[in-house]
Tab-separated table of C-alpha atoms in Angstrom:
chain	number	residue	atom	x	y	z
D	1	MET	CA	-20.345	47.193	84.730
D	2	ALA	CA	-19.578	43.727	83.367
D	3	GLY	CA	-21.621	42.167	86.143
D	4	ALA	CA	-24.582	44.424	85.368
D	5	ASN	CA	-24.368	43.512	81.679
D	6	LEU	CA	-24.281	39.785	82.586
D	7	LEU	CA	-27.335	40.166	84.816
D	8	THR	CA	-29.170	42.023	82.044
D	9	LEU	CA	-28.286	39.238	79.582
D	10	LEU	CA	-29.477	36.548	82.031
D	11	ASP	CA	-32.709	38.484	82.560
D	12	ASP	CA	-33.276	38.670	78.771
D	13	VAL	CA	-32.577	34.969	78.390
D	14	THR	CA	-34.930	34.096	81.229
D	15	SER	CA	-37.654	36.300	79.702
D	16	MET	CA	-37.219	34.656	76.300
D	17	LEU	CA	-37.351	31.170	77.834
D	18	ASP	CA	-40.562	32.118	79.634
D	19	ASP	CA	-42.004	33.241	76.273
D	20	VAL	CA	-40.977	29.941	74.710
D	21	ALA	CA	-42.567	27.974	77.584
D	22	LEU	CA	-45.833	29.913	77.371
D	23	MET	CA	-45.988	29.551	73.539
D	24	THR	CA	-45.185	25.847	73.778
D	25	LYS	CA	-47.992	25.326	76.296
D	26	ALA	CA	-50.440	27.170	74.040
D	27	SER	CA	-49.333	25.134	71.008
D	28	VAL	CA	-49.717	21.829	72.832
D	29	LYS	CA	-53.225	22.778	73.957
D	30	LYS	CA	-54.195	23.548	70.362
D	31	THR	CA	-52.841	20.197	69.105
D	32	ALA	CA	-54.321	18.039	71.897
D	33	GLY	CA	-57.062	16.575	69.711
D	34	VAL	CA	-54.690	15.512	66.942
D	35	ILE	CA	-52.242	14.091	69.511
D	36	GLY	CA	-55.047	11.795	70.774
D	37	ASP	CA	-55.683	10.637	67.210
D	38	ASP	CA	-51.950	10.177	66.697
D	39	LEU	CA	-51.778	7.895	69.770
D	40	ALA	CA	-54.729	5.774	68.664
D	41	LEU	CA	-53.430	5.502	65.117
D	42	ASN	CA	-49.922	4.504	66.106
D	43	ALA	CA	-51.008	1.988	68.706
D	44	GLN	CA	-53.234	0.437	66.052
D	45	GLN	CA	-50.470	0.559	63.391
D	46	VAL	CA	-47.995	-1.491	65.462
D	47	SER	CA	-50.517	-4.030	66.741
D	48	GLY	CA	-50.285	-7.619	65.556
D	49	CYS	CA	-46.464	-7.893	65.745
D	50	ALA	CA	-44.765	-10.815	67.428
D	51	PRO	CA	-44.233	-10.078	71.153
D	52	ASN	CA	-40.450	-9.964	70.808
D	53	ARG	CA	-40.746	-7.498	67.895
D	54	GLU	CA	-43.221	-5.041	69.402
D	55	LEU	CA	-40.701	-2.647	71.023
D	56	PRO	CA	-38.284	-2.747	68.034
D	57	VAL	CA	-41.165	-1.830	65.723
D	58	VAL	CA	-42.244	1.009	68.040
D	59	MET	CA	-38.648	2.284	68.172
D	60	SER	CA	-38.334	2.156	64.364
D	61	VAL	CA	-41.539	4.108	63.930
D	62	ALA	CA	-40.471	6.620	66.596
D	63	LYS	CA	-37.161	7.196	64.780
D	64	GLY	CA	-39.113	7.698	61.568
D	65	SER	CA	-41.375	10.152	63.389
D	66	LEU	CA	-38.401	12.193	64.587
D	67	LEU	CA	-37.009	12.268	61.048
D	68	ASN	CA	-40.429	13.363	59.760
D	69	LYS	CA	-40.445	16.281	62.207
D	70	ALA	CA	-36.830	17.145	61.336
D	71	ILE	CA	-38.072	17.656	57.780
D	72	ILE	CA	-41.472	19.223	58.564
D	73	VAL	CA	-40.366	21.902	61.087
D	74	PRO	CA	-37.887	23.794	58.834
D	75	VAL	CA	-40.170	23.335	55.761
D	76	ALA	CA	-43.192	24.658	57.683
D	77	LEU	CA	-41.219	27.677	58.928
D	78	LEU	CA	-39.973	28.469	55.426
D	79	ILE	CA	-43.393	28.032	53.820
D	80	SER	CA	-45.118	30.154	56.491
D	81	ALA	CA	-42.491	32.880	55.952
D	82	PHE	CA	-42.465	32.951	52.132
D	83	VAL	CA	-45.487	31.103	50.684
D	84	PRO	CA	-48.092	30.757	53.475
D	85	TRP	CA	-50.873	30.108	50.931
D	86	LEU	CA	-49.250	26.734	50.146
D	87	ILE	CA	-49.862	25.277	53.635
D	88	THR	CA	-53.558	24.564	53.092
D	89	PRO	CA	-53.241	22.708	49.730
D	90	LEU	CA	-50.397	20.576	51.150
D	91	LEU	CA	-52.466	19.699	54.262
D	92	MET	CA	-55.422	18.834	52.012
D	93	ILE	CA	-53.271	16.396	50.063
D	94	GLY	CA	-52.319	14.778	53.341
D	95	GLY	CA	-55.980	14.699	54.472
D	96	ALA	CA	-56.965	13.013	51.209
D	97	TYR	CA	-54.237	10.421	51.692
D	98	LEU	CA	-55.386	9.675	55.251
D	99	SER	CA	-58.942	9.216	54.047
D	100	PHE	CA	-57.746	6.946	51.217
D	101	GLU	CA	-55.609	4.878	53.631
D	102	GLY	CA	-58.576	4.517	56.009
D	103	CYS	CA	-60.762	3.091	53.210
D	104	GLU	CA	-57.932	0.767	52.130
D	105	LYS	CA	-57.715	-0.549	55.694
D	106	LEU	CA	-61.432	-1.152	55.756
D	107	LEU	CA	-61.370	-3.059	52.455
D	108	HIS	CA	-57.878	-4.538	52.774
D	109	ARG	CA	-58.919	-8.198	52.706
D	110	ARG	CA	-61.188	-7.729	49.681
D	111	LEU	CA	-58.619	-5.689	47.763
D	112	HIS	CA	-55.622	-7.969	48.453
D	113	LYS	CA	-57.283	-11.402	48.698
D	114	HIS	CA	-55.438	-12.713	45.587
D	115	GLU	CA	-51.974	-11.619	46.787
D	116	LYS	CA	-49.738	-14.468	47.967
D	117	ILE	CA	-46.055	-14.875	48.786
D	118	SER	CA	-44.550	-17.604	46.666
D	119	GLY	CA	-41.758	-19.841	47.947
D	120	SER	CA	-40.564	-23.407	47.835
D	121	CYS	CA	-40.486	-23.856	51.599
D	122	PRO	CA	-43.557	-23.031	53.745
D	123	LYS	CA	-41.375	-21.973	56.710
D	124	GLU	CA	-39.273	-19.683	54.498
D	125	ALA	CA	-42.428	-18.214	53.021
D	126	ALA	CA	-43.881	-17.619	56.473
D	127	ALA	CA	-40.645	-15.922	57.591
D	128	MET	CA	-40.646	-13.736	54.452
D	129	ASP	CA	-44.317	-12.934	55.079
D	130	THR	CA	-43.608	-11.899	58.668
D	131	ALA	CA	-40.580	-9.770	57.760
D	132	ALA	CA	-42.419	-8.140	54.846
D	133	GLU	CA	-45.437	-7.456	57.045
D	134	GLU	CA	-43.252	-5.836	59.742
D	135	LYS	CA	-41.530	-3.619	57.195
D	136	SER	CA	-44.931	-2.722	55.701
D	137	LYS	CA	-46.272	-1.825	59.164
D	138	ILE	CA	-43.284	0.419	59.881
D	139	LYS	CA	-43.457	2.176	56.481
D	140	GLY	CA	-47.217	2.629	56.773
D	141	ALA	CA	-46.975	3.983	60.310
D	142	VAL	CA	-44.184	6.434	59.357
D	143	ARG	CA	-46.203	7.651	56.346
D	144	THR	CA	-49.289	8.200	58.457
D	145	ASP	CA	-47.157	9.874	61.138
D	146	PHE	CA	-45.784	12.279	58.520
D	147	ILE	CA	-49.287	13.603	57.790
D	148	LEU	CA	-50.288	13.808	61.433
D	149	SER	CA	-46.996	15.408	62.358
D	150	ALA	CA	-47.459	17.987	59.580
D	151	GLU	CA	-50.875	18.876	60.935
D	152	ILE	CA	-49.595	19.068	64.526
D	153	ILE	CA	-46.700	21.314	63.514
D	154	VAL	CA	-48.930	23.596	61.377
D	155	ILE	CA	-51.489	23.887	64.177
D	156	ALA	CA	-48.729	24.624	66.665
D	157	LEU	CA	-47.294	27.224	64.291
D	158	GLY	CA	-50.695	28.834	63.858
D	159	ALA	CA	-51.040	29.173	67.658
D	160	LEU	CA	-47.855	31.261	67.856
D	161	PRO	CA	-48.006	35.093	67.726
D	162	GLU	CA	-47.088	36.359	64.252
D	163	THR	CA	-44.846	38.965	65.883
D	164	SER	CA	-42.741	36.367	67.719
D	165	PRO	CA	-39.100	36.112	66.534
D	166	PHE	CA	-38.199	33.409	64.052
D	167	TRP	CA	-35.865	31.620	66.459
D	168	GLU	CA	-38.537	31.456	69.169
D	169	ARG	CA	-40.976	29.894	66.734
D	170	ALA	CA	-38.328	27.377	65.669
D	171	VAL	CA	-37.515	26.457	69.311
D	172	VAL	CA	-41.203	26.019	70.203
D	173	LEU	CA	-41.848	23.779	67.186
D	174	CYS	CA	-38.768	21.669	67.996
D	175	VAL	CA	-39.856	21.300	71.641
D	176	VAL	CA	-43.420	20.412	70.611
D	177	GLY	CA	-42.227	17.948	67.955
D	178	VAL	CA	-39.762	16.094	70.175
D	179	GLY	CA	-42.037	16.176	73.225
D	180	ILE	CA	-45.046	14.800	71.354
D	181	THR	CA	-42.953	12.076	69.717
D	182	VAL	CA	-41.483	10.923	73.072
D	183	GLY	CA	-44.893	11.099	74.768
D	184	VAL	CA	-46.912	9.347	72.063
D	185	TYR	CA	-44.451	6.518	71.365
D	186	GLY	CA	-43.691	6.097	75.080
D	187	LEU	CA	-47.425	5.487	75.590
D	188	VAL	CA	-47.609	3.245	72.540
D	189	ALA	CA	-44.736	1.143	73.912
D	190	ALA	CA	-46.484	0.918	77.305
D	191	ILE	CA	-49.787	-0.115	75.690
D	192	VAL	CA	-48.315	-2.901	73.568
D	193	LYS	CA	-46.473	-4.363	76.553
D	194	LEU	CA	-49.425	-4.332	78.949
D	195	ASP	CA	-49.931	-8.097	78.490
D	196	ASP	CA	-46.256	-8.742	79.371
D	197	ALA	CA	-46.753	-6.652	82.493
D	198	GLY	CA	-49.785	-8.770	83.302
D	199	LEU	CA	-47.830	-12.003	82.914
D	200	PHE	CA	-45.062	-10.590	85.113
D	201	LEU	CA	-47.601	-9.828	87.863
D	202	ILE	CA	-49.092	-13.298	87.633
D	203	ARG	CA	-45.712	-15.021	87.861
D	204	SER	CA	-44.346	-12.776	90.613
D	205	SER	CA	-47.477	-13.238	92.743
D	206	GLU	CA	-47.339	-17.012	92.218
D	207	GLY	CA	-50.983	-17.065	91.196
D	208	LYS	CA	-52.276	-15.473	94.399
D	209	GLY	CA	-53.655	-12.190	95.687
D	210	ILE	CA	-54.190	-8.801	94.074
D	211	GLY	CA	-51.148	-9.094	91.791
D	212	ASN	CA	-52.553	-12.263	90.202
D	213	ALA	CA	-55.982	-10.713	89.747
D	214	LEU	CA	-54.578	-7.517	88.246
D	215	GLY	CA	-52.237	-9.505	85.987
D	216	GLY	CA	-55.112	-11.660	84.748
D	217	LEU	CA	-57.181	-8.556	84.102
D	218	LEU	CA	-54.386	-7.024	81.966
D	219	VAL	CA	-53.801	-10.209	79.965
D	220	ASN	CA	-57.489	-10.757	79.311
D	221	ALA	CA	-58.209	-7.127	78.524
D	222	MET	CA	-55.331	-6.716	76.036
D	223	PRO	CA	-56.999	-8.338	72.966
D	224	HIS	CA	-60.139	-6.229	73.530
D	225	LEU	CA	-58.050	-3.078	73.987
D	226	MET	CA	-56.146	-3.694	70.726
D	227	ARG	CA	-59.412	-4.297	68.851
D	228	ILE	CA	-60.747	-0.988	70.236
D	229	LEU	CA	-57.567	0.830	69.220
D	230	THR	CA	-57.767	-0.718	65.724
D	231	VAL	CA	-61.284	0.670	65.308
D	232	ALA	CA	-60.340	3.999	66.936
D	233	GLY	CA	-57.278	4.301	64.680
D	234	THR	CA	-59.291	3.783	61.528
D	235	VAL	CA	-61.993	6.203	62.713
D	236	ALA	CA	-59.273	8.727	63.520
D	237	MET	CA	-57.967	8.504	59.956
D	238	PHE	CA	-61.383	9.514	58.624
D	239	MET	CA	-61.940	12.192	61.245
D	240	VAL	CA	-58.516	13.816	60.829
D	241	GLY	CA	-58.444	13.413	57.041
D	242	GLY	CA	-62.012	14.644	56.677
D	243	GLY	CA	-61.388	17.515	59.084
D	244	ILE	CA	-58.386	18.694	57.054
D	245	LEU	CA	-60.355	18.516	53.837
D	246	VAL	CA	-63.365	20.336	55.329
D	247	HIS	CA	-61.241	23.215	56.621
D	248	GLY	CA	-59.679	23.546	53.184
D	249	ILE	CA	-63.117	24.002	51.568
D	250	PRO	CA	-64.607	27.156	53.144
D	251	TRP	CA	-68.217	26.747	51.928
D	252	LEU	CA	-68.309	23.158	53.202
D	253	ALA	CA	-66.771	24.163	56.537
D	254	GLY	CA	-69.434	26.888	56.869
D	255	HIS	CA	-72.323	24.492	56.244
D	256	ILE	CA	-70.939	21.924	58.694
D	257	GLU	CA	-70.424	24.600	61.338
D	258	SER	CA	-73.998	25.872	60.858
D	259	LEU	CA	-75.463	22.401	61.021
D	260	SER	CA	-73.419	21.283	64.040
D	261	SER	CA	-74.367	24.451	65.966
D	262	LEU	CA	-78.003	23.365	65.808
D	263	LEU	CA	-77.233	19.983	67.428
D	264	LEU	CA	-74.313	18.854	69.563
D	265	PRO	CA	-71.471	21.011	68.142
D	266	GLY	CA	-68.412	18.883	68.894
D	267	ILE	CA	-69.940	15.457	68.247
D	268	THR	CA	-71.885	16.507	65.133
D	269	ALA	CA	-68.858	18.213	63.572
D	270	ALA	CA	-66.662	15.168	64.242
D	271	LEU	CA	-69.207	12.805	62.686
D	272	LEU	CA	-69.622	15.046	59.635
D	273	HIS	CA	-65.859	15.311	59.241
D	274	MET	CA	-65.674	11.533	59.370
D	275	GLY	CA	-68.382	11.281	56.735
D	276	VAL	CA	-66.476	13.632	54.454
D	277	GLY	CA	-63.332	11.527	55.013
D	278	VAL	CA	-65.164	8.321	54.063
D	279	ILE	CA	-66.658	9.882	50.903
D	280	PHE	CA	-63.362	11.349	49.699
D	281	GLY	CA	-61.471	8.168	50.647
D	282	MET	CA	-63.881	5.989	48.690
D	283	LEU	CA	-63.671	8.258	45.657
D	284	ILE	CA	-59.873	8.262	45.680
D	285	LEU	CA	-59.739	4.496	46.282
D	286	GLY	CA	-62.098	3.973	43.310
D	287	VAL	CA	-59.861	6.108	41.030
D	288	VAL	CA	-56.691	4.351	42.205
D	289	THR	CA	-58.282	0.915	41.736
D	290	LEU	CA	-59.407	1.816	38.172
D	291	ILE	CA	-55.899	3.090	37.307
D	292	LYS	CA	-54.312	-0.122	38.653
D	293	HIS	CA	-56.820	-2.217	36.672
D	294	PHE	CA	-56.036	-0.473	33.400
D	295	LEU	CA	-52.261	-0.626	34.008
D	296	THR	CA	-52.159	-4.350	34.753
């Protein structure tokens, strides 16, 4: 009798794990587009660091990303259970911030051209500048990750059956959150160290053969790749931010859907979302700049 009960329990556990696996797969499929934007954004965010600081910066941002998801997952579950109407306004605030940040990146040099780090010693000032820049990169990347993580978790939550048990939804979101963090930041770490891999191939092949050619290709391609990722990351900010804002404004979403259906649906919608992100970002940046001007 005890053996039969144990087998029944194991069968129930296996069935529940199968449900979790299927729901996790469905959730990841739904979030694939945002994951791609997340990868481009984070690779762009950590670019420009000193070679010996690239991996530490990636690790710091990855830790911040895990902390973000540790906050977002329980909050998303609670909000969806008790105040589901609040999810859309919160996402729209995040979308507006992403659009604003994208505009600030585009106009960074113009907006901050008068800012300088003062110091009696040029070397000390340079060291302070580098340390401050690294901290700023990490904080900025973690802030951006928070918004993208929130969207990923909400999309994943929306892909789950409403009748699924609370604990299954929690497990799926935890698996999705941890899996995406490990996958995205593992790829980011690999991308930022491609030039080091190229140098290793060149040295190990002693300047000869396929290894030398491949190593040279990686080293020469790295600056171009990082420039592409910088552009892609900024574009992703507008597309994701604009997309969140559009989906929070039903009449605007309806017009964009109607217009994109007449042309190339996916491409047209993405471009229109990006345009909305740019417009909202510029408006918010203008308001923030005016407030700063009057306060200083």
